[in-house]
mmCIF file of C-alpha atoms in Angstrom:
data_model
loop_
_atom_site.group_PDB
_atom_site.id
_atom_site.type_symbol
_atom_site.label_atom_id
_atom_site.label_comp_id
_atom_site.label_asym_id
_atom_site.label_seq_id
_atom_site.Cartn_x
_atom_site.Cartn_y
_atom_site.Cartn_z
ATOM 1 C CA MET A 1 0.189 0.069 -0.032
ATOM 2 C CA ALA A 2 1.007 3.890 -0.695
ATOM 3 C CA HIS A 3 1.722 6.728 2.026
ATOM 4 C CA ILE A 4 -0.193 9.494 1.249
ATOM 5 C CA ALA A 5 0.414 13.170 2.650
ATOM 6 C CA PHE A 6 -2.194 15.578 2.946
ATOM 7 C CA LEU A 7 -1.523 19.361 3.864
ATOM 8 C CA ALA A 8 -3.994 21.979 3.962
ATOM 9 C CA PRO A 9 -3.660 25.708 5.986
ATOM 10 C CA PRO A 10 -5.537 25.730 9.634
ATOM 11 C CA ALA A 11 -9.168 26.337 8.820
ATOM 12 C CA VAL A 12 -11.534 24.195 9.293
ATOM 13 C CA GLY A 13 -13.449 24.756 6.167
ATOM 14 C CA HIS A 14 -10.208 23.728 4.416
ATOM 15 C CA ILE A 15 -9.290 20.837 6.396
ATOM 16 C CA ASN A 16 -13.028 18.807 6.775
ATOM 17 C CA PRO A 17 -13.703 18.198 3.044
ATOM 18 C CA THR A 18 -10.841 15.811 3.002
ATOM 19 C CA LEU A 19 -10.938 13.783 6.283
ATOM 20 C CA GLY A 20 -13.653 11.366 4.559
ATOM 21 C CA LEU A 21 -11.120 10.912 1.926
ATOM 22 C CA VAL A 22 -8.703 10.472 4.305
ATOM 23 C CA ALA A 23 -10.533 7.604 6.455
ATOM 24 C CA GLU A 24 -11.186 5.737 3.120
ATOM 25 C CA LEU A 25 -7.888 5.511 1.914
ATOM 26 C CA GLY A 26 -7.058 4.366 5.449
ATOM 27 C CA ALA A 27 -9.987 2.176 5.485
ATOM 28 C CA ARG A 28 -8.517 0.793 2.423
ATOM 29 C CA GLY A 29 -4.917 -0.108 3.434
ATOM 30 C CA HIS A 30 -3.326 2.792 3.051
ATOM 31 C CA ARG A 31 -0.205 4.647 4.868
ATOM 32 C CA VAL A 32 -1.714 8.247 5.608
ATOM 33 C CA SER A 33 -0.393 11.155 7.362
ATOM 34 C CA TYR A 34 -1.372 14.696 7.624
ATOM 35 C CA LEU A 35 0.555 17.514 7.896
ATOM 36 C CA VAL A 36 -1.276 20.016 9.844
ATOM 37 C CA GLY A 37 -1.393 22.797 12.461
ATOM 38 C CA GLU A 38 -1.404 21.348 16.051
ATOM 39 C CA GLU A 39 -5.001 22.429 17.358
ATOM 40 C CA HIS A 40 -6.076 20.280 14.692
ATOM 41 C CA ALA A 41 -4.774 17.418 15.433
ATOM 42 C CA GLY A 42 -7.015 15.561 16.899
ATOM 43 C CA ARG A 43 -9.606 16.165 14.076
ATOM 44 C CA VAL A 44 -7.340 14.902 11.379
ATOM 45 C CA GLU A 45 -6.256 11.234 13.979
ATOM 46 C CA ARG A 46 -10.064 10.823 14.279
ATOM 47 C CA ALA A 47 -10.319 10.608 10.665
ATOM 48 C CA GLY A 48 -7.617 7.806 10.986
ATOM 49 C CA ALA A 49 -4.445 9.717 9.500
ATOM 50 C CA GLN A 50 -1.435 10.168 11.328
ATOM 51 C CA PRO A 51 -1.488 13.749 12.480
ATOM 52 C CA VAL A 52 2.676 15.985 11.696
ATOM 53 C CA THR A 53 1.986 18.798 13.673
ATOM 54 C CA TYR A 54 3.676 22.276 13.537
ATOM 55 C CA ALA A 55 3.199 25.792 14.927
ATOM 56 C CA THR A 56 1.387 27.877 11.819
ATOM 57 C CA THR A 57 2.451 31.737 11.435
ATOM 58 C CA MET A 58 -1.786 32.063 9.531
ATOM 59 C CA PRO A 59 -4.049 33.445 11.340
ATOM 60 C CA GLY A 60 -6.467 31.723 14.320
ATOM 61 C CA SER A 61 -9.948 31.397 14.857
ATOM 62 C CA SER A 62 -9.807 34.364 17.235
ATOM 63 C CA ASP A 63 -7.956 36.736 14.889
ATOM 64 C CA LYS A 64 -10.110 39.071 12.627
ATOM 65 C CA PRO A 65 -11.653 36.844 9.708
ATOM 66 C CA LEU A 66 -10.574 37.926 5.869
ATOM 67 C CA THR A 67 -12.596 39.644 3.874
ATOM 68 C CA LEU A 68 -10.511 39.230 0.286
ATOM 69 C CA GLN A 69 -11.900 43.035 0.108
ATOM 70 C CA GLY A 70 -9.135 45.918 -0.540
ATOM 71 C CA PHE A 71 -6.114 46.311 1.749
ATOM 72 C CA ASP A 72 -7.198 43.043 3.328
ATOM 73 C CA VAL A 73 -6.519 41.375 0.395
ATOM 74 C CA ALA A 74 -3.049 42.134 0.846
ATOM 75 C CA ARG A 75 -3.063 40.499 4.347
ATOM 76 C CA GLY A 76 -4.048 37.411 3.344
ATOM 77 C CA LEU A 77 -1.423 36.571 0.415
ATOM 78 C CA LEU A 78 1.014 37.758 3.055
ATOM 79 C CA ALA A 79 -0.203 35.434 5.995
ATOM 80 C CA GLY A 80 -0.119 32.704 2.873
ATOM 81 C CA LEU A 81 3.333 34.167 2.377
ATOM 82 C CA ARG A 82 5.438 33.343 5.601
ATOM 83 C CA GLU A 83 3.878 30.422 5.713
ATOM 84 C CA THR A 84 4.933 28.794 2.764
ATOM 85 C CA ARG A 85 8.135 30.145 3.456
ATOM 86 C CA MET A 86 8.447 28.393 6.847
ATOM 87 C CA LEU A 87 7.097 25.223 5.891
ATOM 88 C CA SER A 88 8.709 24.714 3.008
ATOM 89 C CA GLU A 89 11.938 24.692 5.456
ATOM 90 C CA HIS A 90 10.457 23.418 8.630
ATOM 91 C CA LEU A 91 9.186 20.218 6.657
ATOM 92 C CA ASP A 92 11.862 19.387 4.662
ATOM 93 C CA GLU A 93 13.531 16.967 6.878
ATOM 94 C CA TRP A 94 9.815 15.246 7.339
ATOM 95 C CA PHE A 95 9.570 14.369 3.434
ATOM 96 C CA ALA A 96 13.102 13.241 3.009
ATOM 97 C CA GLU A 97 12.815 10.655 6.060
ATOM 98 C CA ASN A 98 8.920 9.917 5.589
ATOM 99 C CA ARG A 99 9.366 10.248 1.800
ATOM 100 C CA PRO A 100 5.127 10.334 0.872
ATOM 101 C CA ASP A 101 4.053 8.444 -2.668
ATOM 102 C CA LEU A 102 1.924 11.316 -3.012
ATOM 103 C CA VAL A 103 0.944 14.469 -1.872
ATOM 104 C CA VAL A 104 -2.492 16.049 -1.988
ATOM 105 C CA PHE A 105 -2.706 19.742 -0.887
ATOM 106 C CA ASP A 106 -5.010 22.429 -0.813
ATOM 107 C CA GLY A 107 -5.026 24.036 -3.809
ATOM 108 C CA LEU A 108 -6.027 27.371 -3.038
ATOM 109 C CA VAL A 109 -3.231 28.147 -0.471
ATOM 110 C CA ALA A 110 -1.077 25.163 0.750
ATOM 111 C CA TRP A 111 1.536 26.600 -1.626
ATOM 112 C CA TRP A 112 4.343 24.635 0.498
ATOM 113 C CA GLY A 113 2.546 21.436 -0.450
ATOM 114 C CA ARG A 114 3.253 21.979 -4.212
ATOM 115 C CA LEU A 115 6.520 23.334 -3.484
ATOM 116 C CA LEU A 116 7.847 19.984 -1.214
ATOM 117 C CA ALA A 117 6.298 17.915 -3.656
ATOM 118 C CA TYR A 118 8.486 19.215 -6.360
ATOM 119 C CA ARG A 119 11.567 19.588 -4.669
ATOM 120 C CA HIS A 120 11.354 15.963 -3.972
ATOM 121 C CA GLY A 121 9.792 14.695 -7.308
ATOM 122 C CA ILE A 122 6.358 12.885 -5.552
ATOM 123 C CA PRO A 123 3.435 13.491 -7.581
ATOM 124 C CA ALA A 124 1.293 16.194 -6.419
ATOM 125 C CA VAL A 125 -2.665 16.740 -6.769
ATOM 126 C CA PRO A 126 -4.174 19.790 -5.570
ATOM 127 C CA SER A 127 -7.200 19.445 -3.469
ATOM 128 C CA TRP A 128 -10.382 22.103 -3.998
ATOM 129 C CA ALA A 129 -12.689 23.031 -1.791
ATOM 130 C CA ASN A 130 -13.685 25.913 -3.065
ATOM 131 C CA PHE A 131 -14.744 26.895 -6.565
ATOM 132 C CA VAL A 132 -12.043 26.565 -9.171
ATOM 133 C CA SER A 133 -10.927 29.004 -12.067
ATOM 134 C CA ASN A 134 -9.804 28.606 -15.546
ATOM 135 C CA ASP A 135 -9.465 30.969 -18.515
ATOM 136 C CA GLU A 136 -13.611 31.687 -18.452
ATOM 137 C CA TRP A 137 -14.517 32.082 -14.714
ATOM 138 C CA SER A 138 -12.079 32.996 -11.934
ATOM 139 C CA LEU A 139 -13.007 33.768 -8.455
ATOM 140 C CA THR A 140 -10.415 36.162 -7.929
ATOM 141 C CA ASP A 141 -11.476 38.166 -11.246
ATOM 142 C CA ARG A 142 -15.487 38.553 -9.735
ATOM 143 C CA TYR A 143 -15.363 38.475 -6.196
ATOM 144 C CA VAL A 144 -11.961 39.952 -5.190
ATOM 145 C CA LYS A 145 -11.650 43.604 -5.174
ATOM 146 C CA PHE A 146 -8.539 44.150 -5.249
ATOM 147 C CA PRO A 147 -6.988 48.076 -4.097
ATOM 148 C CA LYS A 148 -5.596 50.144 -6.238
ATOM 149 C CA LEU A 149 -2.408 50.693 -4.888
ATOM 150 C CA ASP A 150 -0.921 48.499 -2.178
ATOM 151 C CA PRO A 151 3.141 48.047 -2.380
ATOM 152 C CA ARG A 152 2.805 45.101 -0.445
ATOM 153 C CA LEU A 153 0.548 43.220 -3.679
ATOM 154 C CA TYR A 154 3.714 43.727 -5.812
ATOM 155 C CA TRP A 155 6.250 42.977 -3.396
ATOM 156 C CA PHE A 156 4.587 39.171 -2.654
ATOM 157 C CA ILE A 157 4.704 38.692 -6.290
ATOM 158 C CA LEU A 158 8.353 39.314 -6.336
ATOM 159 C CA ARG A 159 8.972 36.877 -3.031
ATOM 160 C CA MET A 160 6.815 34.110 -4.779
ATOM 161 C CA GLN A 161 8.761 34.316 -7.607
ATOM 162 C CA ARG A 162 12.425 33.909 -5.733
ATOM 163 C CA LEU A 163 10.682 31.003 -4.022
ATOM 164 C CA ALA A 164 9.241 29.297 -6.774
ATOM 165 C CA ALA A 165 12.565 29.452 -8.801
ATOM 166 C CA ARG A 166 14.641 28.305 -6.090
ATOM 167 C CA ASP A 167 12.641 24.808 -6.899
ATOM 168 C CA GLY A 168 12.505 25.179 -10.219
ATOM 169 C CA LEU A 169 8.404 26.243 -10.777
ATOM 170 C CA SER A 170 7.217 29.377 -12.033
ATOM 171 C CA VAL A 171 5.257 31.484 -10.280
ATOM 172 C CA ILE A 172 2.045 30.283 -12.193
ATOM 173 C CA GLU A 173 2.868 26.412 -11.517
ATOM 174 C CA LEU A 174 3.318 27.364 -7.613
ATOM 175 C CA MET A 175 0.228 29.653 -7.273
ATOM 176 C CA ASP A 176 -2.429 28.028 -9.775
ATOM 177 C CA SER A 177 -0.856 24.712 -8.949
ATOM 178 C CA LEU A 178 -0.489 23.929 -12.536
ATOM 179 C CA GLY A 179 2.219 21.677 -14.978
ATOM 180 C CA ARG A 180 4.580 19.395 -13.895
ATOM 181 C CA GLY A 181 4.049 17.218 -11.030
ATOM 182 C CA VAL A 182 0.473 17.668 -10.598
ATOM 183 C CA PRO A 183 -1.504 14.734 -12.665
ATOM 184 C CA GLY A 184 -4.685 15.666 -11.849
ATOM 185 C CA HIS A 185 -7.183 18.229 -10.068
ATOM 186 C CA LEU A 186 -9.494 17.083 -7.082
ATOM 187 C CA VAL A 187 -12.598 18.960 -6.291
ATOM 188 C CA PHE A 188 -14.708 18.388 -3.412
ATOM 189 C CA LEU A 189 -18.120 19.702 -5.575
ATOM 190 C CA PRO A 190 -20.370 18.521 -8.387
ATOM 191 C CA ARG A 191 -19.723 20.176 -11.624
ATOM 192 C CA SER A 192 -23.099 21.497 -11.844
ATOM 193 C CA PHE A 193 -22.274 23.618 -8.992
ATOM 194 C CA GLN A 194 -18.954 25.120 -10.425
ATOM 195 C CA TYR A 195 -19.296 27.910 -12.698
ATOM 196 C CA ALA A 196 -18.659 27.275 -16.534
ATOM 197 C CA GLY A 197 -18.249 24.244 -14.888
ATOM 198 C CA ASP A 198 -18.408 22.559 -18.493
ATOM 199 C CA THR A 199 -15.413 24.643 -19.470
ATOM 200 C CA PHE A 200 -13.079 22.288 -17.677
ATOM 201 C CA ASP A 201 -11.169 19.262 -19.057
ATOM 202 C CA ASP A 202 -10.986 15.943 -17.710
ATOM 203 C CA THR A 203 -7.818 17.173 -15.425
ATOM 204 C CA PHE A 204 -10.400 18.317 -13.156
ATOM 205 C CA HIS A 205 -12.315 15.827 -11.084
ATOM 206 C CA PHE A 206 -15.420 17.049 -9.673
ATOM 207 C CA VAL A 207 -16.109 14.591 -7.226
ATOM 208 C CA GLY A 208 -18.728 16.613 -5.043
ATOM 209 C CA PRO A 209 -18.059 16.076 -0.744
ATOM 210 C CA CYS A 210 -16.815 13.523 0.815
ATOM 211 C CA LEU A 211 -18.305 14.013 4.043
ATOM 212 C CA ARG A 212 -16.114 13.489 7.177
ATOM 213 C CA PRO A 213 -15.918 10.594 9.370
ATOM 214 C CA ARG A 214 -19.032 11.560 11.715
ATOM 215 C CA GLU A 215 -18.186 10.767 15.621
ATOM 216 C CA THR A 216 -19.244 8.117 17.938
ATOM 217 C CA GLY A 217 -22.320 8.094 20.086
ATOM 218 C CA GLU A 218 -25.429 9.447 20.857
ATOM 219 C CA ARG A 219 -26.586 11.439 17.482
ATOM 220 C CA TRP A 220 -28.664 14.516 18.016
ATOM 221 C CA GLN A 221 -32.146 14.371 17.447
ATOM 222 C CA PRO A 222 -34.968 17.070 17.242
ATOM 223 C CA PRO A 223 -36.951 17.446 20.388
ATOM 224 C CA SER A 224 -39.988 17.211 18.331
ATOM 225 C CA GLU A 225 -42.396 16.726 15.669
ATOM 226 C CA ALA A 226 -41.644 20.483 14.574
ATOM 227 C CA PRO A 227 -39.350 21.154 11.197
ATOM 228 C CA VAL A 228 -35.650 22.172 12.104
ATOM 229 C CA PHE A 229 -34.231 25.226 11.110
ATOM 230 C CA LEU A 230 -30.482 24.994 11.744
ATOM 231 C CA VAL A 231 -28.600 28.481 11.604
ATOM 232 C CA SER A 232 -24.784 28.374 12.110
ATOM 233 C CA LEU A 233 -22.171 31.099 10.837
ATOM 234 C CA GLY A 234 -19.473 28.603 10.741
ATOM 235 C CA THR A 235 -15.775 28.858 12.419
ATOM 236 C CA ARG A 236 -14.747 32.182 11.723
ATOM 237 C CA TYR A 237 -17.991 34.580 11.522
ATOM 238 C CA HIS A 238 -19.698 33.773 14.742
ATOM 239 C CA ASN A 239 -19.295 36.374 16.531
ATOM 240 C CA GLN A 240 -22.425 38.407 15.463
ATOM 241 C CA PRO A 241 -24.932 38.965 18.187
ATOM 242 C CA GLY A 242 -27.047 41.829 16.788
ATOM 243 C CA LEU A 243 -27.531 38.804 13.350
ATOM 244 C CA PHE A 244 -28.668 36.301 16.260
ATOM 245 C CA SER A 245 -30.838 38.466 17.679
ATOM 246 C CA THR A 246 -32.518 39.629 14.784
ATOM 247 C CA VAL A 247 -33.056 35.524 14.068
ATOM 248 C CA MET A 248 -34.745 35.568 17.334
ATOM 249 C CA GLU A 249 -36.851 38.323 16.816
ATOM 250 C CA ALA A 250 -37.676 36.536 12.950
ATOM 251 C CA PHE A 251 -38.968 32.876 14.543
ATOM 252 C CA ALA A 252 -40.074 33.096 18.188
ATOM 253 C CA ASP A 253 -42.904 31.190 19.198
ATOM 254 C CA THR A 254 -42.990 29.865 15.427
ATOM 255 C CA GLU A 255 -43.909 26.763 13.945
ATOM 256 C CA TRP A 256 -39.990 26.128 13.655
ATOM 257 C CA HIS A 257 -37.674 24.565 16.009
ATOM 258 C CA VAL A 258 -34.383 26.343 15.853
ATOM 259 C CA VAL A 259 -31.424 24.713 16.443
ATOM 260 C CA LEU A 260 -29.043 28.281 16.670
ATOM 261 C CA VAL A 261 -25.400 27.618 17.275
ATOM 262 C CA ILE A 262 -23.754 31.251 18.198
ATOM 263 C CA GLY A 263 -20.083 29.665 18.598
ATOM 264 C CA PRO A 264 -17.574 30.230 21.729
ATOM 265 C CA ASP A 265 -17.262 33.812 21.930
ATOM 266 C CA VAL A 266 -21.016 34.422 22.443
ATOM 267 C CA ASP A 267 -22.303 35.506 25.378
ATOM 268 C CA PRO A 268 -26.140 33.398 25.475
ATOM 269 C CA ALA A 269 -26.863 36.076 28.241
ATOM 270 C CA ALA A 270 -26.534 38.941 25.506
ATOM 271 C CA LEU A 271 -29.109 37.814 23.492
ATOM 272 C CA GLY A 272 -31.855 38.076 26.453
ATOM 273 C CA ASP A 273 -34.672 36.008 26.707
ATOM 274 C CA VAL A 274 -34.716 32.379 24.781
ATOM 275 C CA PRO A 275 -37.743 31.425 22.713
ATOM 276 C CA ALA A 276 -39.446 28.256 23.613
ATOM 277 C CA ASN A 277 -38.795 26.957 20.157
ATOM 278 C CA PHE A 278 -35.016 28.006 20.316
ATOM 279 C CA GLU A 279 -32.014 25.384 20.996
ATOM 280 C CA VAL A 280 -29.250 27.929 21.238
ATOM 281 C CA ARG A 281 -25.576 25.715 21.916
ATOM 282 C CA PRO A 282 -22.214 26.969 21.106
ATOM 283 C CA SER A 283 -21.941 24.421 19.016
ATOM 284 C CA VAL A 284 -23.664 21.236 17.419
ATOM 285 C CA PRO A 285 -23.057 18.182 15.474
ATOM 286 C CA GLN A 286 -23.483 19.785 11.975
ATOM 287 C CA LEU A 287 -24.251 16.669 9.819
ATOM 288 C CA ASP A 288 -26.850 15.105 12.838
ATOM 289 C CA VAL A 289 -28.988 18.651 12.732
ATOM 290 C CA LEU A 290 -28.579 18.953 9.041
ATOM 291 C CA GLU A 291 -29.974 15.446 8.722
ATOM 292 C CA HIS A 292 -32.960 16.139 9.760
ATOM 293 C CA ALA A 293 -33.100 20.105 9.018
ATOM 294 C CA GLN A 294 -36.075 21.459 6.629
ATOM 295 C CA LEU A 295 -33.808 24.327 6.252
ATOM 296 C CA PHE A 296 -30.465 26.028 6.594
ATOM 297 C CA LEU A 297 -29.726 29.436 7.600
ATOM 298 C CA THR A 298 -25.466 29.293 6.460
ATOM 299 C CA HIS A 299 -22.771 32.039 6.100
ATOM 300 C CA ALA A 300 -22.873 30.295 2.627
ATOM 301 C CA GLY A 301 -18.914 28.322 3.190
ATOM 302 C CA MET A 302 -18.298 26.232 0.590
ATOM 303 C CA GLY A 303 -17.982 23.285 3.071
ATOM 304 C CA SER A 304 -21.431 23.733 4.974
ATOM 305 C CA VAL A 305 -23.312 24.534 1.521
ATOM 306 C CA MET A 306 -21.932 21.115 0.254
ATOM 307 C CA GLU A 307 -22.862 19.427 3.387
ATOM 308 C CA ALA A 308 -26.830 21.061 3.129
ATOM 309 C CA LEU A 309 -27.098 19.732 -0.445
ATOM 310 C CA HIS A 310 -25.864 16.256 0.430
ATOM 311 C CA PHE A 311 -29.090 16.409 3.018
ATOM 312 C CA GLY A 312 -31.276 17.699 0.109
ATOM 313 C CA VAL A 313 -31.951 21.357 2.655
ATOM 314 C CA PRO A 314 -32.703 24.559 1.066
ATOM 315 C CA MET A 315 -31.057 27.532 2.617
ATOM 316 C CA ILE A 316 -30.659 31.184 2.829
ATOM 317 C CA ALA A 317 -26.997 32.347 2.855
ATOM 318 C CA VAL A 318 -26.017 35.379 4.465
ATOM 319 C CA PRO A 319 -22.236 35.718 2.959
ATOM 320 C CA GLN A 320 -19.427 37.226 5.000
ATOM 321 C CA MET A 321 -16.928 37.910 2.462
ATOM 322 C CA GLY A 322 -16.003 37.260 -1.223
ATOM 323 C CA GLU A 323 -15.548 34.022 -1.381
ATOM 324 C CA GLN A 324 -19.012 33.211 0.735
ATOM 325 C CA ARG A 325 -20.902 35.605 -2.435
ATOM 326 C CA ALA A 326 -20.085 33.947 -5.210
ATOM 327 C CA ASN A 327 -21.169 30.256 -2.933
ATOM 328 C CA ALA A 328 -24.265 32.441 -2.114
ATOM 329 C CA ASP A 329 -24.869 33.659 -5.613
ATOM 330 C CA ARG A 330 -24.829 30.184 -7.219
ATOM 331 C CA LEU A 331 -27.340 29.118 -5.016
ATOM 332 C CA GLU A 332 -29.737 31.962 -6.250
ATOM 333 C CA GLN A 333 -28.517 31.140 -9.300
ATOM 334 C CA LEU A 334 -29.412 27.373 -9.377
ATOM 335 C CA GLY A 335 -32.806 27.836 -7.585
ATOM 336 C CA LEU A 336 -30.949 26.423 -4.392
ATOM 337 C CA GLY A 337 -32.016 28.930 -2.102
ATOM 338 C CA ARG A 338 -32.146 32.811 -1.027
ATOM 339 C CA ALA A 339 -29.169 35.168 -0.430
ATOM 340 C CA VAL A 340 -29.589 38.401 1.612
ATOM 341 C CA ALA A 341 -27.257 40.519 3.078
ATOM 342 C CA PRO A 342 -26.619 40.420 6.611
ATOM 343 C CA ASP A 343 -26.802 44.143 6.928
ATOM 344 C CA ALA A 344 -30.048 44.219 5.064
ATOM 345 C CA PRO A 345 -32.453 47.173 7.102
ATOM 346 C CA ASP A 346 -35.687 44.559 6.240
ATOM 347 C CA LEU A 347 -33.294 41.162 7.690
ATOM 348 C CA ALA A 348 -36.010 39.769 9.688
ATOM 349 C CA GLU A 349 -39.030 40.396 7.290
ATOM 350 C CA ARG A 350 -36.719 38.603 4.903
ATOM 351 C CA LEU A 351 -35.825 35.629 7.059
ATOM 352 C CA ARG A 352 -39.761 34.957 7.740
ATOM 353 C CA ALA A 353 -40.625 35.281 4.223
ATOM 354 C CA TYR A 354 -37.475 32.929 3.174
ATOM 355 C CA ALA A 355 -38.664 30.512 5.788
ATOM 356 C CA ALA A 356 -41.613 30.345 4.420
ATOM 357 C CA GLU A 357 -40.855 30.091 0.739
ATOM 358 C CA LEU A 358 -38.158 27.912 0.533
ATOM 359 C CA PRO A 359 -39.193 24.373 1.757
ATOM 360 C CA ALA A 360 -42.685 24.942 0.413
ATOM 361 C CA ASP A 361 -41.164 25.536 -3.485
ATOM 362 C CA ALA A 362 -41.375 22.963 -5.348
ATOM 363 C CA SER A 363 -38.967 23.823 -7.722
ATOM 364 C CA VAL A 364 -36.482 24.648 -5.165
ATOM 365 C CA ARG A 365 -37.133 20.976 -4.109
ATOM 366 C CA LYS A 366 -36.555 19.713 -7.058
ATOM 367 C CA ALA A 367 -33.331 22.177 -7.924
ATOM 368 C CA VAL A 368 -31.866 20.483 -4.949
ATOM 369 C CA SER A 369 -32.891 16.899 -5.491
ATOM 370 C CA ALA A 370 -30.877 17.219 -8.987
ATOM 371 C CA VAL A 371 -27.754 18.544 -6.739
ATOM 372 C CA GLN A 372 -28.160 15.815 -4.435
ATOM 373 C CA GLU A 373 -28.430 12.939 -6.888
ATOM 374 C CA GLU A 374 -25.636 14.363 -9.236
ATOM 375 C CA MET A 375 -23.554 14.078 -5.457
ATOM 376 C CA GLN A 376 -24.606 10.335 -5.108
ATOM 377 C CA ARG A 377 -23.066 9.388 -8.567
ATOM 378 C CA GLU A 378 -19.960 10.421 -7.990
ATOM 379 C CA GLY A 379 -18.546 11.305 -4.199
ATOM 380 C CA LEU A 380 -15.862 9.122 -2.105
ATOM 381 C CA ALA A 381 -15.209 5.876 -4.583
ATOM 382 C CA ALA A 382 -14.564 9.065 -7.585
ATOM 383 C CA ALA A 383 -12.314 10.534 -4.796
ATOM 384 C CA VAL A 384 -10.307 7.661 -4.209
ATOM 385 C CA ASP A 385 -9.956 6.489 -8.156
ATOM 386 C CA VAL A 386 -8.370 9.865 -8.672
ATOM 387 C CA VAL A 387 -5.947 9.859 -5.917
ATOM 388 C CA GLU A 388 -4.757 6.019 -6.163
ATOM 389 C CA SER A 389 -4.345 6.469 -10.218
ATOM 390 C CA ALA A 390 -2.023 9.571 -9.751
ATOM 391 C CA ILE A 391 0.593 7.413 -7.085
ATOM 392 C CA SER A 392 2.483 6.630 -10.312
ATOM 393 C CA GLU A 393 2.578 9.354 -12.360
ATOM 394 C CA PRO A 394 6.077 10.792 -13.556
ATOM 395 C CA VAL A 395 6.984 14.147 -11.830
ATOM 396 C CA ARG A 396 9.322 15.830 -14.364
#
């Protein structure tokens, strides 16, 4: 059996989409290592991987989330540059002593995985937990707003060029995960959800979500026959007591059983009296709740969107940054949900209207079911095939 190494940035939205694949590869007898920030070691170990940990330099869950707008763009890029410079050296000895047969790395952020794999002559498969880009459609062109003048961007490109050149790569090969040593791309969404999906060639394998293994033990169950409405803004954008108060105002004493996930930073007391039909928690087993849900209010992170579609749940998207706006727009285009800005002046009224509309709309149910069925045709088996077929690919 092969030794397969996974590399991803220290973010749940980039790690979770790989964990179902990690578990299946381990079950098939492969040795799976996961090079990951220390705080996520338990997450990957529970999926069956051997964690190889390091102290990350990237922003953590307590830091201001990135918006990918204006001068914040450079902040995100420079964080990726620092991490790549550090890890491409720090992990080099591990690669030499524990040489994998294949590297699977996050194509959007984990540039250090691309560098290390190419340096050691190992084939590498970029994995994408978000939209991919080509000449026909680009997330950066459409949803990332660069500042008109920020010298840090020029400095970033110069440094990345030098970093790539040390190992014989161009900056395009490094940042776009193209060219030598990359036999194919693993995309954790269905082709129908990808913008301009039919313009990507057959080196892009749209396998859909490979859901992480669920925790053992007692599963979450709805407390009554009331329809379940999950409200969660993910792991990075949850500190929004004002939005949570609006949700409570909109759905207090309605027919819904509302599962409101407020994260670790919001004091429940700050929300006032909790309506009887609300279940307020800092966290929930999201897959368990979605399995029973009729509606999901989400920040529209791609992981959450894919999990909801896996269970056939329509969504109200309240995006917080550029990438999430792309996801929310796609939900609306495909008739899978509705989107609303978090600062909309009539937010409570619109949330109530969408909650009444979406579960009852036959066209929404049909659209969600079609994507759900497409996912079931691909998924984990297809992802394993991509990985196993790449192991013997030449690098240079």
